[in-house]
Coordinates of C-alpha atoms in Angstrom, one line a residue:
M1111 CA -0.1 0.0 0.0
R1112 CA 2.7 2.5 0.9
A1113 CA 4.6 1.5 -2.4
R1114 CA 1.3 2.2 -4.5
R1115 CA 0.7 5.5 -2.6
N1116 CA 4.4 6.7 -3.3
L1117 CA 4.2 5.8 -7.0
L1118 CA 0.7 7.7 -7.1
L1119 CA 2.4 10.6 -5.6
L1120 CA 5.6 10.4 -8.0
I1121 CA 3.2 10.3 -10.8
L1122 CA 1.2 13.5 -9.6
F1123 CA 4.4 15.3 -9.0
L1124 CA 5.7 14.5 -12.3
A1125 CA 2.4 15.6 -13.9
T1126 CA 2.2 18.8 -11.9
T1127 CA 6.0 19.6 -12.9
L1128 CA 5.2 19.2 -16.7
L1129 CA 2.0 21.3 -16.3
V1130 CA 4.1 24.0 -14.3
C1131 CA 6.9 23.9 -17.1
G1132 CA 4.5 24.1 -19.8
I1133 CA 2.6 27.1 -18.5
T1134 CA 6.0 28.8 -17.5
Y1135 CA 7.4 28.0 -21.2
R1136 CA 4.2 29.6 -23.0
L1137 CA 4.1 32.4 -20.5
A1138 CA 7.9 33.1 -20.9
L1139 CA 7.6 32.8 -24.7
R1140 CA 4.9 35.3 -24.9
K1141 CA 6.9 37.6 -22.9
A1142 CA 10.0 37.1 -24.9
E1143 CA 7.7 37.9 -28.0
V1144 CA 6.5 41.1 -26.7
D1145 CA 10.0 42.2 -25.6
Q1146 CA 11.3 41.4 -29.0
Q1147 CA 8.5 43.4 -30.6
N1148 CA 9.3 46.3 -28.3
Q1149 CA 13.0 46.3 -29.2
G1150 CA 12.4 45.9 -32.7
A1151 CA 10.0 48.8 -32.7
V1152 CA 12.6 50.9 -31.3
Q1153 CA 15.1 49.6 -33.6
L1154 CA 12.7 50.5 -36.6
Q1155 CA 12.1 54.0 -35.2
I1156 CA 15.9 55.0 -35.5
A1157 CA 16.1 53.2 -39.0
A1158 CA 12.8 55.1 -40.1
L1159 CA 14.2 58.5 -39.0
D1160 CA 17.5 57.8 -40.8
L1161 CA 15.7 56.7 -44.0
Q1162 CA 13.1 59.7 -43.8
S1163 CA 16.1 62.2 -43.2
I1164 CA 17.7 61.0 -46.7
L1165 CA 14.5 61.3 -48.6
Q1166 CA 13.5 64.7 -47.1
K1167 CA 17.3 65.9 -48.0
Y1168 CA 16.7 65.4 -51.8
E1169 CA 12.9 66.4 -51.8
A1170 CA 13.3 70.1 -52.6
L1171 CA 16.4 69.5 -54.8
P1172 CA 14.5 69.0 -58.3
F1173 CA 12.1 71.9 -57.5
A1174 CA 15.3 74.2 -56.9
L1175 CA 17.0 72.9 -59.9
G1176 CA 14.1 74.0 -62.1
F1177 CA 15.3 77.7 -61.4
Q1178 CA 18.6 77.1 -63.3
S1179 CA 19.1 79.8 -66.0
D1180 CA 19.3 77.5 -69.0
V1181 CA 16.5 75.1 -68.0
R1182 CA 13.4 76.8 -70.0
Q1183 CA 15.9 77.9 -72.7
V1184 CA 16.6 74.1 -73.3
L1185 CA 13.0 73.1 -72.9
Q1186 CA 11.7 75.7 -75.5
H1187 CA 14.6 75.5 -77.8
P1188 CA 16.0 72.0 -77.5
E1189 CA 18.2 72.4 -80.6
D1190 CA 20.3 75.0 -78.7
A1191 CA 23.5 73.0 -78.4
Q1192 CA 25.3 75.5 -76.3
A1193 CA 22.6 75.9 -73.6
V1194 CA 22.1 72.0 -73.5
D1195 CA 26.0 71.7 -72.9
R1196 CA 25.8 74.3 -70.4
L1197 CA 23.0 72.5 -68.4
N1198 CA 24.5 69.2 -68.9
R1199 CA 27.6 70.4 -67.1
A1200 CA 25.7 72.3 -64.2
F1201 CA 23.9 69.1 -63.6
K1202 CA 27.1 67.2 -63.5
I1203 CA 28.6 69.4 -60.8
I1204 CA 25.5 69.6 -58.8
Q1205 CA 25.2 65.7 -58.7
Q1206 CA 28.7 65.2 -57.8
Q1207 CA 28.2 67.8 -54.8
S1208 CA 24.9 66.5 -53.6
R1209 CA 25.9 62.8 -54.0
A1210 CA 22.9 62.1 -55.9
V1211 CA 23.0 59.3 -58.4
N1212 CA 21.9 61.2 -61.2
I1213 CA 20.1 64.5 -62.3
F1214 CA 18.0 64.7 -65.6
M1215 CA 15.3 67.0 -67.4
L1216 CA 12.5 65.5 -69.4
D1217 CA 10.2 67.6 -71.9
R1218 CA 6.6 67.2 -71.7
H1219 CA 6.8 64.1 -73.7
G1220 CA 9.2 62.1 -71.3
L1221 CA 12.1 62.7 -73.7
T1222 CA 15.3 63.4 -71.8
L1223 CA 16.9 66.7 -73.0
A1224 CA 19.9 67.0 -70.5
S1225 CA 21.4 64.8 -67.8
S1226 CA 24.3 64.7 -65.4
N1227 CA 25.7 61.5 -67.1
W1228 CA 25.5 63.1 -70.6
D1229 CA 29.3 62.1 -71.2
E1230 CA 29.1 58.4 -69.8
E1231 CA 28.3 55.2 -71.7
F1232 CA 24.9 54.8 -70.3
S1233 CA 23.8 58.4 -70.9
Y1234 CA 20.0 59.3 -70.4
V1235 CA 20.1 62.0 -73.0
G1236 CA 17.5 61.1 -75.7
R1237 CA 15.9 58.5 -73.6
D1238 CA 12.3 58.2 -73.2
F1239 CA 10.9 57.9 -69.6
G1240 CA 7.4 58.8 -70.2
F1241 CA 6.4 55.5 -69.1
R1242 CA 7.6 56.0 -65.6
P1243 CA 4.9 57.1 -62.9
Y1244 CA 7.0 59.7 -61.6
F1245 CA 6.9 61.6 -64.9
R1246 CA 3.1 61.0 -65.3
Q1247 CA 2.7 62.6 -61.9
A1248 CA 4.8 65.4 -62.3
V1249 CA 3.5 66.4 -65.6
Q1250 CA 0.1 66.5 -64.1
G1251 CA 1.5 69.3 -61.9
R1252 CA 2.1 67.1 -58.8
A1253 CA 5.5 65.8 -57.1
G1254 CA 6.5 62.5 -58.5
R1255 CA 8.1 59.9 -56.7
F1256 CA 9.2 56.5 -57.4
Y1257 CA 11.4 53.7 -56.7
G1258 CA 12.8 51.2 -59.4
I1259 CA 15.5 49.8 -61.4
G1260 CA 16.7 51.8 -64.1
N1261 CA 16.1 50.6 -67.5
V1262 CA 19.1 52.0 -68.9
S1263 CA 21.9 51.6 -66.1
S1264 CA 20.1 48.4 -64.4
E1265 CA 20.9 50.2 -60.9
P1266 CA 17.9 50.6 -58.6
G1267 CA 17.2 54.2 -56.9
Y1268 CA 14.5 56.5 -55.8
F1269 CA 13.2 58.9 -58.4
I1270 CA 12.2 62.4 -57.2
A1271 CA 10.3 64.7 -59.8
Q1272 CA 8.9 68.1 -60.0
P1273 CA 7.3 69.9 -62.7
I1274 CA 8.8 73.1 -64.5
Y1275 CA 6.4 75.6 -65.9
R1276 CA 7.0 78.2 -68.5
R1277 CA 7.3 81.1 -66.0
Q1278 CA 9.2 80.8 -62.5
D1279 CA 6.1 82.5 -60.9
Q1280 CA 3.7 79.9 -62.5
A1281 CA 0.2 80.8 -63.0
D1282 CA -2.6 78.5 -61.7
G1283 CA -4.0 76.2 -64.7
D1284 CA -0.6 76.5 -66.5
L1285 CA 0.4 73.0 -67.9
P1286 CA 4.0 72.1 -67.0
I1287 CA 6.6 72.2 -70.0
G1288 CA 8.9 69.7 -68.7
V1289 CA 10.1 67.7 -65.4
M1290 CA 13.1 67.8 -63.5
V1291 CA 14.2 64.4 -61.8
V1292 CA 16.4 63.4 -59.3
K1293 CA 17.5 59.8 -58.7
V1294 CA 19.0 58.9 -55.1
D1295 CA 20.7 55.6 -54.0
L1296 CA 19.3 53.9 -50.9
A1297 CA 21.7 50.9 -50.9
E1298 CA 23.6 52.5 -47.9
F1299 CA 20.9 51.4 -45.8
E1300 CA 21.6 47.8 -46.7
H1301 CA 25.1 47.8 -45.5
T1302 CA 24.0 49.5 -42.3
W1303 CA 21.2 47.0 -41.5
R1304 CA 23.7 44.3 -42.1
S1305 CA 25.0 44.7 -38.6
S1306 CA 21.4 43.4 -37.2
E1307 CA 21.3 39.5 -36.7
D1308 CA 17.6 39.8 -37.3
P1309 CA 16.2 40.3 -41.0
I1310 CA 15.2 44.0 -42.1
T1311 CA 13.4 44.9 -45.1
L1312 CA 11.6 47.6 -46.9
T1313 CA 8.9 46.9 -48.9
D1314 CA 6.6 48.7 -51.3
A1315 CA 3.1 49.3 -51.2
G1316 CA 2.5 46.1 -53.1
G1317 CA 4.6 44.0 -50.6
V1318 CA 7.7 43.7 -52.8
V1319 CA 11.1 43.8 -51.0
F1320 CA 13.3 46.1 -52.6
L1321 CA 15.9 46.7 -49.6
S1322 CA 17.0 44.2 -47.3
N1323 CA 19.9 42.9 -45.2
R1324 CA 18.9 39.6 -46.5
P1325 CA 20.0 39.8 -50.4
E1326 CA 18.1 36.5 -51.3
W1327 CA 14.9 38.1 -50.2
K1328 CA 15.4 41.3 -52.5
Y1329 CA 12.7 41.5 -55.3
H1330 CA 10.6 38.9 -53.7
S1331 CA 6.9 39.5 -52.3
L1332 CA 5.9 38.8 -48.6
Q1333 CA 3.1 37.2 -50.4
A1334 CA 1.5 36.3 -53.6
L1335 CA 1.0 39.4 -55.9
S1336 CA -2.4 40.3 -57.1
V1337 CA -3.1 40.6 -60.8
P1338 CA -3.6 44.2 -60.7
V1339 CA -0.2 44.6 -58.7
Q1340 CA 1.5 42.4 -61.6
Q1341 CA 0.0 44.4 -64.2
E1342 CA 1.4 47.9 -62.6
L1343 CA 4.7 46.4 -62.3
A1344 CA 4.7 45.2 -65.9
G1345 CA 3.6 48.5 -67.2
T1346 CA 6.2 50.6 -65.2
H1347 CA 9.1 48.2 -65.6
Q1348 CA 9.6 49.0 -61.9
Y1349 CA 11.9 46.1 -61.0
A1350 CA 13.2 45.5 -64.7
D1351 CA 10.4 42.8 -65.5
L1352 CA 12.2 40.4 -62.8
P1353 CA 9.9 37.6 -61.7
I1354 CA 8.6 38.5 -58.2
T1355 CA 7.8 35.3 -56.4
P1356 CA 6.8 35.1 -52.7
V1357 CA 9.7 34.5 -50.2
S1358 CA 7.9 31.6 -49.0
A1359 CA 8.5 29.9 -52.3
L1360 CA 12.5 30.1 -51.6
P1361 CA 14.5 27.1 -50.3
P1362 CA 14.0 26.4 -46.8
A1363 CA 17.5 27.4 -46.0
L1364 CA 17.1 31.0 -47.8
Q1365 CA 13.8 31.6 -45.5
R1366 CA 15.5 31.7 -42.2
G1367 CA 14.1 34.4 -40.0
F1368 CA 10.8 34.8 -42.2
G1369 CA 7.7 34.8 -40.0
T1370 CA 6.3 37.2 -37.3
H1371 CA 7.5 40.7 -37.8
V1372 CA 7.1 44.3 -36.5
S1373 CA 6.7 47.0 -39.3
R1374 CA 6.5 50.6 -39.4
P1375 CA 5.4 52.9 -42.4
V1376 CA 7.9 55.1 -43.9
G1377 CA 8.0 57.7 -46.9
R1378 CA 5.1 58.8 -49.0
L1379 CA 4.5 55.8 -51.2
G1380 CA 3.2 53.4 -48.9
W1381 CA 6.4 51.8 -47.8
Q1382 CA 6.6 49.4 -44.9
L1383 CA 10.1 49.0 -42.8
M1384 CA 9.9 45.5 -41.4
L1385 CA 12.0 43.7 -38.9
F1386 CA 11.6 40.0 -38.1
P1387 CA 12.6 39.0 -34.5
S1388 CA 14.5 35.8 -34.1
H1389 CA 12.0 33.2 -33.0
A1390 CA 15.0 30.8 -32.0
R1391 CA 16.1 33.4 -29.5
M1392 CA 12.5 33.8 -27.9
Q1393 CA 12.6 30.0 -27.5
R1394 CA 16.1 30.0 -25.9
T1395 CA 14.7 32.6 -23.5
A1396 CA 11.5 30.6 -22.7
M1397 CA 13.6 27.4 -22.3
L1398 CA 15.8 29.2 -19.6
S1399 CA 12.7 30.2 -17.8
T1400 CA 11.2 26.6 -18.0
M1401 CA 14.5 25.1 -16.5
A1402 CA 14.3 27.5 -13.8
A1403 CA 10.7 26.4 -12.9
A1404 CA 12.0 22.8 -13.2
L1405 CA 14.6 23.5 -10.7
A1406 CA 12.1 25.4 -8.3
M1407 CA 9.8 22.3 -8.5
V1408 CA 12.8 19.9 -7.5
A1409 CA 13.5 22.1 -4.7
L1410 CA 9.9 22.1 -3.7
A1411 CA 10.0 18.1 -3.8
I1412 CA 13.0 18.1 -1.7
S1413 CA 11.6 20.3 0.8
L1414 CA 8.2 18.4 0.9
L1415 CA 10.1 15.0 1.1
A1416 CA 12.2 16.7 4.2
W1417 CA 8.8 17.7 5.6
Y1418 CA 7.3 14.4 5.4
Q1419 CA 10.1 12.6 6.9
H1420 CA 10.2 14.9 9.8
R1421 CA 6.4 14.2 10.1
R1422 CA 7.2 10.5 10.2
R1423 CA 9.6 10.9 12.9
V1424 CA 6.9 13.0 15.1
Q1425 CA 4.5 10.3 14.9
E1426 CA 7.0 7.8 15.8
R1427 CA 8.1 9.8 19.0
L1428 CA 4.4 9.6 20.1
E1429 CA 4.8 5.9 19.9
S1430 CA 8.2 5.5 21.8
R1431 CA 10.0 8.6 23.5
D1432 CA 13.2 6.5 23.4
A1433 CA 12.8 5.5 19.8
L1434 CA 11.8 8.9 19.0
R1435 CA 14.8 10.3 20.5
R1436 CA 17.1 8.0 18.6
A1437 CA 15.0 8.7 15.5
A1438 CA 15.3 12.4 16.0
E1439 CA 18.9 12.3 16.4
E1440 CA 19.5 10.3 13.4
L1441 CA 16.9 12.5 11.4
D1442 CA 18.9 15.6 12.6
Q1443 CA 22.0 14.1 11.4
K1444 CA 20.6 13.2 8.1
I1445 CA 19.0 16.5 7.4
A1446 CA 22.4 18.4 8.6
Q1447 CA 24.2 16.0 6.1
R1448 CA 21.5 16.5 3.1
T1449 CA 21.4 20.2 3.9
G1450 CA 25.0 20.5 3.7
E1451 CA 25.2 18.5 0.5
L1452 CA 22.4 20.6 -0.8
T1453 CA 24.2 23.7 0.0
A1454 CA 27.4 22.5 -1.1
A1455 CA 25.8 21.7 -4.6
N1456 CA 24.1 24.9 -4.7
Q1457 CA 27.5 26.7 -4.2
A1458 CA 29.0 24.6 -6.9
I1459 CA 26.4 25.5 -9.2
A1460 CA 26.7 29.1 -8.2
A1461 CA 30.5 29.0 -8.8
K1462 CA 30.3 27.1 -12.1
Y1463 CA 27.7 29.7 -13.4
E1464 CA 29.9 32.5 -12.3
K1465 CA 33.0 31.0 -14.1
L1466 CA 30.7 30.6 -17.3
Q1467 CA 29.7 34.4 -17.0
Q1468 CA 33.5 35.3 -16.8
T1469 CA 34.4 33.0 -19.6
E1470 CA 31.6 34.4 -21.8
S1471 CA 32.8 38.2 -21.0
L1472 CA 36.5 37.1 -21.8
L1473 CA 35.5 35.5 -25.0
R1474 CA 33.5 38.6 -25.9
T1475 CA 36.4 40.8 -25.1
T1476 CA 38.8 38.7 -27.0
Q1477 CA 36.6 38.6 -30.0
D1478 CA 36.4 42.5 -30.0
E1479 CA 39.9 42.7 -29.7
L1480 CA 40.4 40.3 -32.4
V1481 CA 38.1 42.2 -34.8
Q1482 CA 39.8 45.4 -34.0
A1483 CA 43.2 44.2 -34.5
G1484 CA 41.9 42.9 -38.0
K1485 CA 40.8 46.3 -39.1
L1486 CA 43.9 48.1 -37.9
A1487 CA 46.2 45.5 -39.8
M1488 CA 44.0 46.0 -42.9
L1489 CA 44.1 49.7 -42.7
G1490 CA 47.9 49.7 -42.0
Q1491 CA 48.5 47.5 -45.1
M1492 CA 46.3 49.8 -47.2
A1493 CA 48.2 52.7 -46.1
A1494 CA 51.4 51.6 -47.1
G1495 CA 49.9 50.5 -50.3
V1496 CA 48.4 54.0 -50.9
T1497 CA 51.8 55.4 -50.0
H1498 CA 53.2 53.4 -52.9
E1499 CA 50.5 54.5 -55.2
L1500 CA 51.0 58.1 -54.6
N1501 CA 54.5 57.9 -55.7
Q1502 CA 53.6 57.8 -59.5
P1503 CA 51.1 60.7 -59.6
L1504 CA 53.5 62.9 -57.5
A1505 CA 56.6 62.0 -59.8
A1506 CA 54.5 62.7 -62.6
I1507 CA 53.5 66.2 -61.2
R1508 CA 57.2 67.0 -60.5
A1509 CA 58.4 66.2 -63.8
F1510 CA 55.6 68.1 -65.6
A1511 CA 56.2 70.9 -63.2
D1512 CA 60.0 70.8 -64.1
N1513 CA 59.0 70.9 -67.9
S1514 CA 56.7 73.6 -67.5
V1515 CA 59.5 75.9 -66.3
K1516 CA 61.7 75.1 -69.2
F1517 CA 58.9 75.6 -71.7
L1518 CA 57.8 78.9 -69.9
A1519 CA 61.4 80.1 -70.0
R1520 CA 61.3 79.3 -73.9
G1521 CA 58.1 81.1 -74.1
Q1522 CA 56.3 78.0 -75.4
T1523 CA 53.0 78.4 -73.5
A1524 CA 51.2 75.9 -75.3
Q1525 CA 53.3 73.2 -74.0
V1526 CA 52.8 74.8 -70.5
A1527 CA 49.3 74.7 -70.6
E1528 CA 49.4 71.1 -71.9
N1529 CA 51.7 70.2 -68.8
L1530 CA 49.3 72.0 -66.4
Q1531 CA 46.5 69.8 -67.6
H1532 CA 48.6 66.7 -67.2
I1533 CA 49.3 68.0 -63.5
S1534 CA 45.5 68.6 -63.0
S1535 CA 44.8 65.3 -64.1
A1536 CA 47.5 63.5 -61.8
S1537 CA 46.2 65.5 -59.0
A1538 CA 42.6 64.1 -59.6
T1539 CA 44.0 60.6 -59.7
M1540 CA 45.8 61.3 -56.3
G1541 CA 42.4 62.6 -55.0
K1542 CA 40.7 59.4 -56.3
I1543 CA 43.3 57.1 -54.6
I1544 CA 42.7 59.0 -51.1
A1545 CA 39.1 58.7 -51.5
Q1546 CA 39.3 54.9 -52.0
L1547 CA 41.0 54.8 -48.6
K1548 CA 38.5 57.1 -47.0
G1549 CA 35.9 54.8 -48.5
F1550 CA 37.3 51.7 -46.9
A1551 CA 37.4 53.5 -43.3
R1552 CA 33.6 54.1 -43.9
K1553 CA 32.8 50.7 -45.1
S1554 CA 31.3 52.2 -48.2
G1555 CA 30.8 50.0 -51.4
E1556 CA 33.6 50.8 -54.2
A1557 CA 32.1 52.2 -57.3
V1558 CA 32.1 49.7 -60.2
V1559 CA 32.1 51.0 -63.6
T1560 CA 33.0 49.6 -67.3
V1561 CA 36.7 50.4 -67.9
D1562 CA 37.9 50.8 -71.3
L1563 CA 41.6 49.2 -71.2
R1564 CA 42.7 51.1 -74.4
Q1565 CA 42.1 54.5 -72.6
A1566 CA 43.8 53.2 -69.4
I1567 CA 46.9 52.0 -71.2
E1568 CA 47.2 55.3 -73.1
A1569 CA 46.7 57.3 -69.7
S1570 CA 49.3 55.2 -67.8
A1571 CA 51.8 55.6 -70.4
L1572 CA 51.2 59.3 -70.9
L1573 CA 51.9 59.6 -66.9
L1574 CA 55.3 57.8 -67.2
N1575 CA 56.2 59.4 -70.7
S1576 CA 58.6 61.7 -69.1
D1577 CA 60.5 58.8 -67.4
F1578 CA 60.7 57.0 -70.6
Q1579 CA 62.3 59.8 -72.2
N1580 CA 64.9 60.7 -69.3
L1581 CA 65.8 57.0 -69.6
G1582 CA 66.0 57.1 -73.3
A1583 CA 63.5 54.1 -73.6
S1584 CA 60.9 53.4 -76.1
I1585 CA 57.2 52.3 -75.4
R1586 CA 55.3 50.7 -77.9
I1587 CA 51.5 50.2 -77.6
D1588 CA 49.6 47.5 -79.7
I1589 CA 46.0 47.6 -79.4
R1590 CA 44.8 44.6 -81.3
E1591 CA 41.4 44.6 -80.1
P1592 CA 39.3 46.9 -78.0
A1593 CA 38.2 45.6 -74.5
H1594 CA 36.2 46.6 -71.8
V1595 CA 36.3 45.2 -68.0
T1596 CA 34.1 45.9 -65.1
G1597 CA 36.2 47.4 -62.2
D1598 CA 37.6 50.8 -60.7
V1599 CA 39.2 53.1 -63.5
V1600 CA 41.9 54.3 -61.0
R1601 CA 42.9 50.9 -59.7
T1602 CA 43.2 49.5 -63.2
E1603 CA 45.4 52.4 -64.1
Q1604 CA 47.6 51.9 -61.2
V1605 CA 48.1 48.2 -62.0
L1606 CA 49.3 49.3 -65.2
I1607 CA 51.5 52.1 -64.1
N1608 CA 53.2 49.5 -61.5
L1609 CA 53.9 47.2 -64.1
L1610 CA 55.1 49.9 -66.7
R1611 CA 57.2 51.3 -63.7
N1612 CA 58.8 47.8 -63.4
A1613 CA 59.4 47.2 -66.9
L1614 CA 61.3 50.7 -67.2
D1615 CA 63.3 49.7 -64.2
A1616 CA 64.2 46.4 -65.8
V1617 CA 65.6 47.9 -68.8
E1618 CA 67.6 50.6 -67.2
E1619 CA 70.9 48.7 -67.6
S1620 CA 70.2 47.3 -70.8
P1621 CA 71.7 48.1 -74.0
T1622 CA 68.3 47.9 -75.9
R1623 CA 65.6 49.9 -73.7
C1624 CA 62.2 48.9 -75.0
V1625 CA 58.7 48.3 -73.5
C1626 CA 55.9 46.7 -75.3
V1627 CA 52.3 46.8 -74.5
V1628 CA 49.7 44.4 -76.1
L1629 CA 46.0 44.6 -75.8
E1630 CA 44.0 41.4 -77.1
V1631 CA 41.1 39.6 -76.4
D1632 CA 40.8 35.8 -75.6
Q1633 CA 37.5 34.9 -77.1
P1634 CA 37.3 31.3 -75.7
R1635 CA 37.7 32.5 -72.3
Q1636 CA 35.9 35.7 -72.6
Q1637 CA 38.9 37.6 -71.2
A1638 CA 40.8 40.9 -71.9
V1639 CA 44.5 40.0 -72.1
V1640 CA 47.3 42.8 -71.4
R1641 CA 51.1 41.7 -72.0
I1642 CA 53.9 44.3 -70.8
R1643 CA 57.1 42.9 -72.2
D1644 CA 60.4 44.5 -71.6
S1645 CA 64.0 44.1 -73.1
G1646 CA 65.4 43.5 -69.7
A1647 CA 67.8 40.6 -68.3
G1648 CA 64.5 38.8 -67.3
I1649 CA 63.2 37.1 -63.9
A1650 CA 65.8 35.2 -62.1
D1651 CA 64.7 31.6 -61.1
E1652 CA 65.1 32.2 -57.3
V1653 CA 63.0 35.3 -57.6
A1654 CA 60.0 34.1 -59.3
P1655 CA 58.5 32.1 -56.6
H1656 CA 58.5 35.4 -54.4
L1657 CA 57.8 37.8 -57.1
F1658 CA 54.0 38.7 -55.7
E1659 CA 54.9 38.7 -51.9
P1660 CA 54.4 41.8 -50.1
F1661 CA 57.7 43.6 -49.2
F1662 CA 59.9 41.3 -51.4
T1663 CA 62.1 43.4 -53.9
T1664 CA 65.4 43.2 -55.7
K1665 CA 65.6 46.9 -55.7
S1666 CA 67.1 49.5 -53.4
S1667 CA 65.0 50.8 -50.6
S1668 CA 65.1 54.1 -52.6
K1669 CA 63.2 52.6 -55.4
G1670 CA 60.3 51.0 -53.7
L1671 CA 59.1 49.1 -50.7
G1672 CA 58.2 45.8 -52.6
L1673 CA 54.6 46.4 -52.4
G1674 CA 53.9 47.1 -56.2
L1675 CA 53.1 43.8 -57.4
A1676 CA 51.6 42.4 -54.3
I1677 CA 49.0 45.3 -54.4
S1678 CA 48.5 44.9 -58.3
S1679 CA 47.9 41.1 -57.8
S1680 CA 45.3 41.8 -55.0
I1681 CA 43.7 44.6 -57.3
V1682 CA 43.4 42.0 -60.4
Q1683 CA 42.3 39.2 -58.0
A1684 CA 39.4 41.7 -56.7
M1685 CA 38.6 42.0 -60.4
N1686 CA 38.1 38.2 -60.7
G1687 CA 41.4 38.3 -62.9
Q1688 CA 44.8 36.8 -62.8
L1689 CA 48.2 38.4 -62.7
S1690 CA 51.3 36.2 -63.9
A1691 CA 54.7 36.8 -65.2
H1692 CA 57.6 34.7 -67.2
N1693 CA 60.5 35.3 -69.3
H1694 CA 59.6 35.6 -73.1
E1695 CA 61.4 33.8 -75.9
G1696 CA 63.0 37.2 -77.2
G1697 CA 64.6 37.9 -73.7
G1698 CA 63.2 40.0 -70.9
A1699 CA 60.2 39.7 -68.7
E1700 CA 56.5 39.5 -69.7
F1701 CA 53.8 40.4 -67.2
V1702 CA 50.2 39.3 -68.3
V1703 CA 47.0 40.6 -66.8
R1704 CA 43.6 38.7 -67.5
L1705 CA 40.4 40.2 -66.6
P1706 CA 36.8 39.1 -67.5
L1707 CA 35.2 41.1 -70.3
A1708 CA 32.2 43.3 -69.4
R1709 CA 28.8 41.8 -70.1
T1710 CA 28.2 44.3 -72.7
E1711 CA 31.2 42.4 -74.5
T1712 CA 30.2 38.9 -73.9

């Protein structure tokens, strides 16, 4: 009977414990969800304020641009080439200063008459944007706003448009004669959001994700799009006619984090800024609370057991005083022993928990120090590289300045003006190089454009022209096929300058001082190939394995730090290319640069 009663009590206790743990888990999970939603709401408020401030920053820019002196002249007389050129250049300057992606002006039919990218490959001039919603809104006399992928540049952006009237003091009822448009890049917010471990998305009024710290969610919808929304996207080409499928249709691994979210409206186009709190983190919090409840139930069970044993000893004392005395002593000893063991166990658990917290704190501190050390090491390496890269423009500026003094003494002002142009170009190159280091410190994305290798080769050779003349060396450029690659113009030219500078140093002691640059296209591999050959002594066998290692050089310390080839190899690899070197049959060294062709050529 006693064994059966004890079994029933044990079953009752286990059932009660499971019930308490279940209730605790549900309550803790609900509280964790509320806490996560509150934290997400605060985080969204900060992100929304940042986004709203950027949108408001550019809100008045297209209206103000409508007061440019040549705007109405070009709208009324689009054949006036001089006015169009002045307006293009003015837009270019304003675009660079305001950091907008592009500034352009449309006539009343949606045809682009002037644009800040008039001198670029994907110029908007002559393009018809009459199908875009921002144009239709502005030509009706209202401010136009739209986010979409550019159908010319294929780059997404936020478009703000304002109508332009025949007179600055527009009269009521007048129809606009044109539209001023400013394109703004919002991709910087994605880089900021990537510091959050929770998914953050910005969706349009139709529920399509167009900005997110989860790249795999971009241009997918939160739910299946209705037919009217699909028709509107097809008519406006808002997302370059990409197939918009729900996020739920992605593979399970790419849906990680998709579910319950916190949202906040932002902007004037019905956008929703959303944050998806981690459900796994909520479950971990709830499990910790549940484990605490289970420990409390175990402690209660031990207390009840001790009380029950004490009650038994009291009953035995009523039966026999002597037996009760002995039983009481034994009970006191057992209670003391068990209390001591329990106290020791609790102290051991507390000590382990404290040690675990200290270990966790030490781990986080160590991780932070390692990350900081990595950043400092990278910045130090880039600083050394930039020091080497600035040597070439500085040397060119000094050479052109010396020549200008001689030309000025001879009264050859035309050559002086030409040298001053070269000095200005070299100074601009130095500014771009320094801007790249600044961009790295700010974690900003590098500008990727289509680079004309022919222009890059000619510009690099021009910077070293005086060095070739001073050494009595000749340079021959053989452009067998035009080639364009995707990358950074300044970095591409710096690779070529480093290789030409090395070739020039290689022929310094050679009786025949000649450098040859060949540009060709490897069609089977879809690669642009640049070969730089010299008539020097070639690459020694013991030098070849270490040629691209940092700080390895066979020159004196006054001629370099041994970083040129290492930096050049890193730049080429970052462009998905390859830099190699060998000795050619005619004697001397040959450096070969292989870069993937731009999409326009493939």
